[in-house]
């Protein structure tokens, strides 16, 4: 669960800091360099940073209910990304739309599965050296 949140955090930071790069993964290069695409890419980056921060805080607090809640919210956000891609399908570049749809759908499925698997206490990683 922490790995999923960390990946989302990385994607969010990239989108917030390099919005043109994030936008080009979804729309064509000309549209990606427009002000609207840059604003929306940064906004999506902020959304992913917030979702990741919530999930990571729940993970650190060993709060299963909150962890399920944050994972579920991430699943909803990713599903909406997939729906938005399908809604604008014909206007998006062929390769981009396939990759974004696959990534968004896959992320929604993984986040949904993670939210359902989060039950019981969160394991605390330990390091056992086996010396002695």
PDB file of C-alpha atoms in Angstrom:
ATOM      1  CA  UNK A   1       0.000   0.000   0.000  1.00  0.00           C
ATOM      2  CA  UNK A   2       2.844   2.360   0.803  1.00  0.00           C
ATOM      3  CA  UNK A   3       4.418   1.602  -2.581  1.00  0.00           C
ATOM      4  CA  UNK A   4       1.206   2.562  -4.376  1.00  0.00           C
ATOM      5  CA  UNK A   5       1.033   5.821  -2.432  1.00  0.00           C
ATOM      6  CA  UNK A   6       4.704   6.543  -3.092  1.00  0.00           C
ATOM      7  CA  UNK A   7       4.200   5.996  -6.832  1.00  0.00           C
ATOM      8  CA  UNK A   8       1.181   8.315  -6.786  1.00  0.00           C
ATOM      9  CA  UNK A   9       3.236  10.908  -4.913  1.00  0.00           C
ATOM     10  CA  UNK A  10       5.983  10.715  -7.545  1.00  0.00           C
ATOM     11  CA  UNK A  11       3.490  11.104 -10.382  1.00  0.00           C
ATOM     12  CA  UNK A  12       1.864  14.030  -8.597  1.00  0.00           C
ATOM     13  CA  UNK A  13       5.155  15.819  -8.025  1.00  0.00           C
ATOM     14  CA  UNK A  14       6.174  15.349 -11.666  1.00  0.00           C
ATOM     15  CA  UNK A  15       2.816  16.704 -12.853  1.00  0.00           C
ATOM     16  CA  UNK A  16       3.033  19.700 -10.519  1.00  0.00           C
ATOM     17  CA  UNK A  17       6.653  20.522 -11.334  1.00  0.00           C
ATOM     18  CA  UNK A  18       6.732  19.536 -15.025  1.00  0.00           C
ATOM     19  CA  UNK A  19       3.117  19.959 -16.154  1.00  0.00           C
ATOM     20  CA  UNK A  20       4.014  19.951 -19.846  1.00  0.00           C
ATOM     21  CA  UNK A  21       5.548  16.502 -19.514  1.00  0.00           C
ATOM     22  CA  UNK A  22       2.470  15.193 -17.700  1.00  0.00           C
ATOM     23  CA  UNK A  23       0.075  16.779 -20.198  1.00  0.00           C
ATOM     24  CA  UNK A  24       1.954  15.333 -23.196  1.00  0.00           C
ATOM     25  CA  UNK A  25       1.256  11.852 -21.884  1.00  0.00           C
ATOM     26  CA  UNK A  26      -2.445  12.542 -22.381  1.00  0.00           C
ATOM     27  CA  UNK A  27      -2.860  15.074 -25.192  1.00  0.00           C
ATOM     28  CA  UNK A  28      -0.814  16.070 -28.225  1.00  0.00           C
ATOM     29  CA  UNK A  29       2.282  18.244 -27.910  1.00  0.00           C
ATOM     30  CA  UNK A  30       0.586  21.415 -29.163  1.00  0.00           C
ATOM     31  CA  UNK A  31      -2.295  21.130 -26.707  1.00  0.00           C
ATOM     32  CA  UNK A  32       0.038  20.108 -23.880  1.00  0.00           C
ATOM     33  CA  UNK A  33       1.949  23.364 -24.112  1.00  0.00           C
ATOM     34  CA  UNK A  34      -1.235  25.450 -23.807  1.00  0.00           C
ATOM     35  CA  UNK A  35      -2.077  27.261 -20.608  1.00  0.00           C
ATOM     36  CA  UNK A  36      -5.214  25.195 -19.954  1.00  0.00           C
ATOM     37  CA  UNK A  37      -3.342  21.887 -20.193  1.00  0.00           C
ATOM     38  CA  UNK A  38      -0.572  23.152 -17.916  1.00  0.00           C
ATOM     39  CA  UNK A  39      -3.080  24.345 -15.309  1.00  0.00           C
ATOM     40  CA  UNK A  40      -4.982  21.061 -15.396  1.00  0.00           C
ATOM     41  CA  UNK A  41      -1.795  18.978 -15.232  1.00  0.00           C
ATOM     42  CA  UNK A  42      -0.677  20.900 -12.147  1.00  0.00           C
ATOM     43  CA  UNK A  43      -4.135  20.489 -10.611  1.00  0.00           C
ATOM     44  CA  UNK A  44      -4.048  16.735 -11.244  1.00  0.00           C
ATOM     45  CA  UNK A  45      -0.576  16.685  -9.718  1.00  0.00           C
ATOM     46  CA  UNK A  46      -1.914  18.396  -6.617  1.00  0.00           C
ATOM     47  CA  UNK A  47      -4.752  15.888  -6.437  1.00  0.00           C
ATOM     48  CA  UNK A  48      -2.319  12.972  -6.578  1.00  0.00           C
ATOM     49  CA  UNK A  49      -0.024  14.548  -3.992  1.00  0.00           C
ATOM     50  CA  UNK A  50      -2.980  14.973  -1.618  1.00  0.00           C
ATOM     51  CA  UNK A  51      -4.210  11.403  -2.179  1.00  0.00           C
ATOM     52  CA  UNK A  52      -0.712  10.039  -1.609  1.00  0.00           C
ATOM     53  CA  UNK A  53      -0.152  12.147   1.505  1.00  0.00           C
ATOM     54  CA  UNK A  54      -3.406  10.917   3.022  1.00  0.00           C
ATOM     55  CA  UNK A  55      -2.621   7.278   2.276  1.00  0.00           C
ATOM     56  CA  UNK A  56       0.926   7.565   3.587  1.00  0.00           C
ATOM     57  CA  UNK A  57      -0.260   9.265   6.783  1.00  0.00           C
ATOM     58  CA  UNK A  58      -2.811   6.479   7.325  1.00  0.00           C
ATOM     59  CA  UNK A  59      -0.125   3.878   6.679  1.00  0.00           C
ATOM     60  CA  UNK A  60       2.246   5.470   9.179  1.00  0.00           C
ATOM     61  CA  UNK A  61      -0.550   5.709  11.759  1.00  0.00           C
ATOM     62  CA  UNK A  62      -1.480   2.044  11.206  1.00  0.00           C
ATOM     63  CA  UNK A  63      -5.081   3.167  10.629  1.00  0.00           C
ATOM     64  CA  UNK A  64      -6.738   0.544   8.410  1.00  0.00           C
ATOM     65  CA  UNK A  65     -10.044   2.395   8.054  1.00  0.00           C
ATOM     66  CA  UNK A  66      -8.295   5.551   6.863  1.00  0.00           C
ATOM     67  CA  UNK A  67      -5.992   3.554   4.608  1.00  0.00           C
ATOM     68  CA  UNK A  68      -9.007   1.898   2.956  1.00  0.00           C
ATOM     69  CA  UNK A  69     -10.668   5.291   2.604  1.00  0.00           C
ATOM     70  CA  UNK A  70      -7.645   6.933   0.933  1.00  0.00           C
ATOM     71  CA  UNK A  71      -7.084   3.948  -1.366  1.00  0.00           C
ATOM     72  CA  UNK A  72     -10.757   4.075  -2.336  1.00  0.00           C
ATOM     73  CA  UNK A  73     -10.531   7.786  -3.118  1.00  0.00           C
ATOM     74  CA  UNK A  74      -7.496   7.091  -5.288  1.00  0.00           C
ATOM     75  CA  UNK A  75      -9.450   4.387  -7.110  1.00  0.00           C
ATOM     76  CA  UNK A  76     -12.260   6.847  -7.806  1.00  0.00           C
ATOM     77  CA  UNK A  77      -9.816   9.474  -9.107  1.00  0.00           C
ATOM     78  CA  UNK A  78      -8.143   6.934 -11.397  1.00  0.00           C
ATOM     79  CA  UNK A  79     -11.502   5.640 -12.658  1.00  0.00           C
ATOM     80  CA  UNK A  80     -12.551   9.205 -13.499  1.00  0.00           C
ATOM     81  CA  UNK A  81      -9.279   9.625 -15.423  1.00  0.00           C
ATOM     82  CA  UNK A  82     -10.171   6.517 -17.446  1.00  0.00           C
ATOM     83  CA  UNK A  83     -13.718   7.775 -18.061  1.00  0.00           C
ATOM     84  CA  UNK A  84     -12.412  11.194 -19.129  1.00  0.00           C
ATOM     85  CA  UNK A  85     -10.076   9.488 -21.587  1.00  0.00           C
ATOM     86  CA  UNK A  86     -12.908   7.440 -23.101  1.00  0.00           C
ATOM     87  CA  UNK A  87     -15.162  10.520 -23.243  1.00  0.00           C
ATOM     88  CA  UNK A  88     -12.591  12.364 -25.382  1.00  0.00           C
ATOM     89  CA  UNK A  89     -11.303   9.257 -27.161  1.00  0.00           C
ATOM     90  CA  UNK A  90     -11.471  10.482 -30.769  1.00  0.00           C
ATOM     91  CA  UNK A  91      -9.773  13.799 -29.961  1.00  0.00           C
ATOM     92  CA  UNK A  92      -6.755  12.210 -28.250  1.00  0.00           C
ATOM     93  CA  UNK A  93      -3.630  10.908 -29.994  1.00  0.00           C
ATOM     94  CA  UNK A  94      -3.987   7.160 -30.635  1.00  0.00           C
ATOM     95  CA  UNK A  95      -0.943   5.981 -28.703  1.00  0.00           C
ATOM     96  CA  UNK A  96      -1.480   8.392 -25.818  1.00  0.00           C
ATOM     97  CA  UNK A  97      -5.119   7.453 -25.317  1.00  0.00           C
ATOM     98  CA  UNK A  98      -4.321   3.749 -25.197  1.00  0.00           C
ATOM     99  CA  UNK A  99      -1.485   4.204 -22.719  1.00  0.00           C
ATOM    100  CA  UNK A 100      -3.416   6.589 -20.477  1.00  0.00           C
ATOM    101  CA  UNK A 101      -6.508   4.380 -20.529  1.00  0.00           C
ATOM    102  CA  UNK A 102      -4.428   1.322 -19.626  1.00  0.00           C
ATOM    103  CA  UNK A 103      -2.581   3.176 -16.856  1.00  0.00           C
ATOM    104  CA  UNK A 104      -5.701   4.795 -15.380  1.00  0.00           C
ATOM    105  CA  UNK A 105      -7.734   1.592 -15.531  1.00  0.00           C
ATOM    106  CA  UNK A 106      -4.886  -0.444 -14.074  1.00  0.00           C
ATOM    107  CA  UNK A 107      -4.354   2.074 -11.286  1.00  0.00           C
ATOM    108  CA  UNK A 108      -8.088   2.068 -10.481  1.00  0.00           C
ATOM    109  CA  UNK A 109      -8.122  -1.738 -10.291  1.00  0.00           C
ATOM    110  CA  UNK A 110      -4.989  -1.862  -8.114  1.00  0.00           C
ATOM    111  CA  UNK A 111      -6.273   0.881  -5.798  1.00  0.00           C
ATOM    112  CA  UNK A 112      -9.646  -0.862  -5.506  1.00  0.00           C
ATOM    113  CA  UNK A 113      -7.955  -4.153  -4.666  1.00  0.00           C
ATOM    114  CA  UNK A 114      -5.683  -2.422  -2.155  1.00  0.00           C
ATOM    115  CA  UNK A 115      -8.630  -0.743  -0.450  1.00  0.00           C
ATOM    116  CA  UNK A 116     -10.392  -4.094  -0.110  1.00  0.00           C
ATOM    117  CA  UNK A 117      -7.286  -5.915   1.140  1.00  0.00           C
ATOM    118  CA  UNK A 118      -6.541  -3.348   3.825  1.00  0.00           C
ATOM    119  CA  UNK A 119      -7.941  -5.107   6.863  1.00  0.00           C
ATOM    120  CA  UNK A 120      -6.489  -5.938  10.213  1.00  0.00           C
ATOM    121  CA  UNK A 121      -3.341  -4.320  11.561  1.00  0.00           C
ATOM    122  CA  UNK A 122      -0.848  -2.884   9.110  1.00  0.00           C
ATOM    123  CA  UNK A 123       2.360  -4.911   9.344  1.00  0.00           C
ATOM    124  CA  UNK A 124       5.400  -3.039  10.538  1.00  0.00           C
ATOM    125  CA  UNK A 125       8.435  -3.923   8.412  1.00  0.00           C
ATOM    126  CA  UNK A 126      11.249  -5.410  10.474  1.00  0.00           C
ATOM    127  CA  UNK A 127      14.788  -6.286   9.604  1.00  0.00           C
ATOM    128  CA  UNK A 128      15.988  -9.646  10.823  1.00  0.00           C
ATOM    129  CA  UNK A 129      19.680 -10.201  10.317  1.00  0.00           C
ATOM    130  CA  UNK A 130      19.755 -13.790  11.504  1.00  0.00           C
ATOM    131  CA  UNK A 131      23.076 -13.303  13.266  1.00  0.00           C
ATOM    132  CA  UNK A 132      23.889 -15.578  16.131  1.00  0.00           C
TER     133      UNK A 132
END
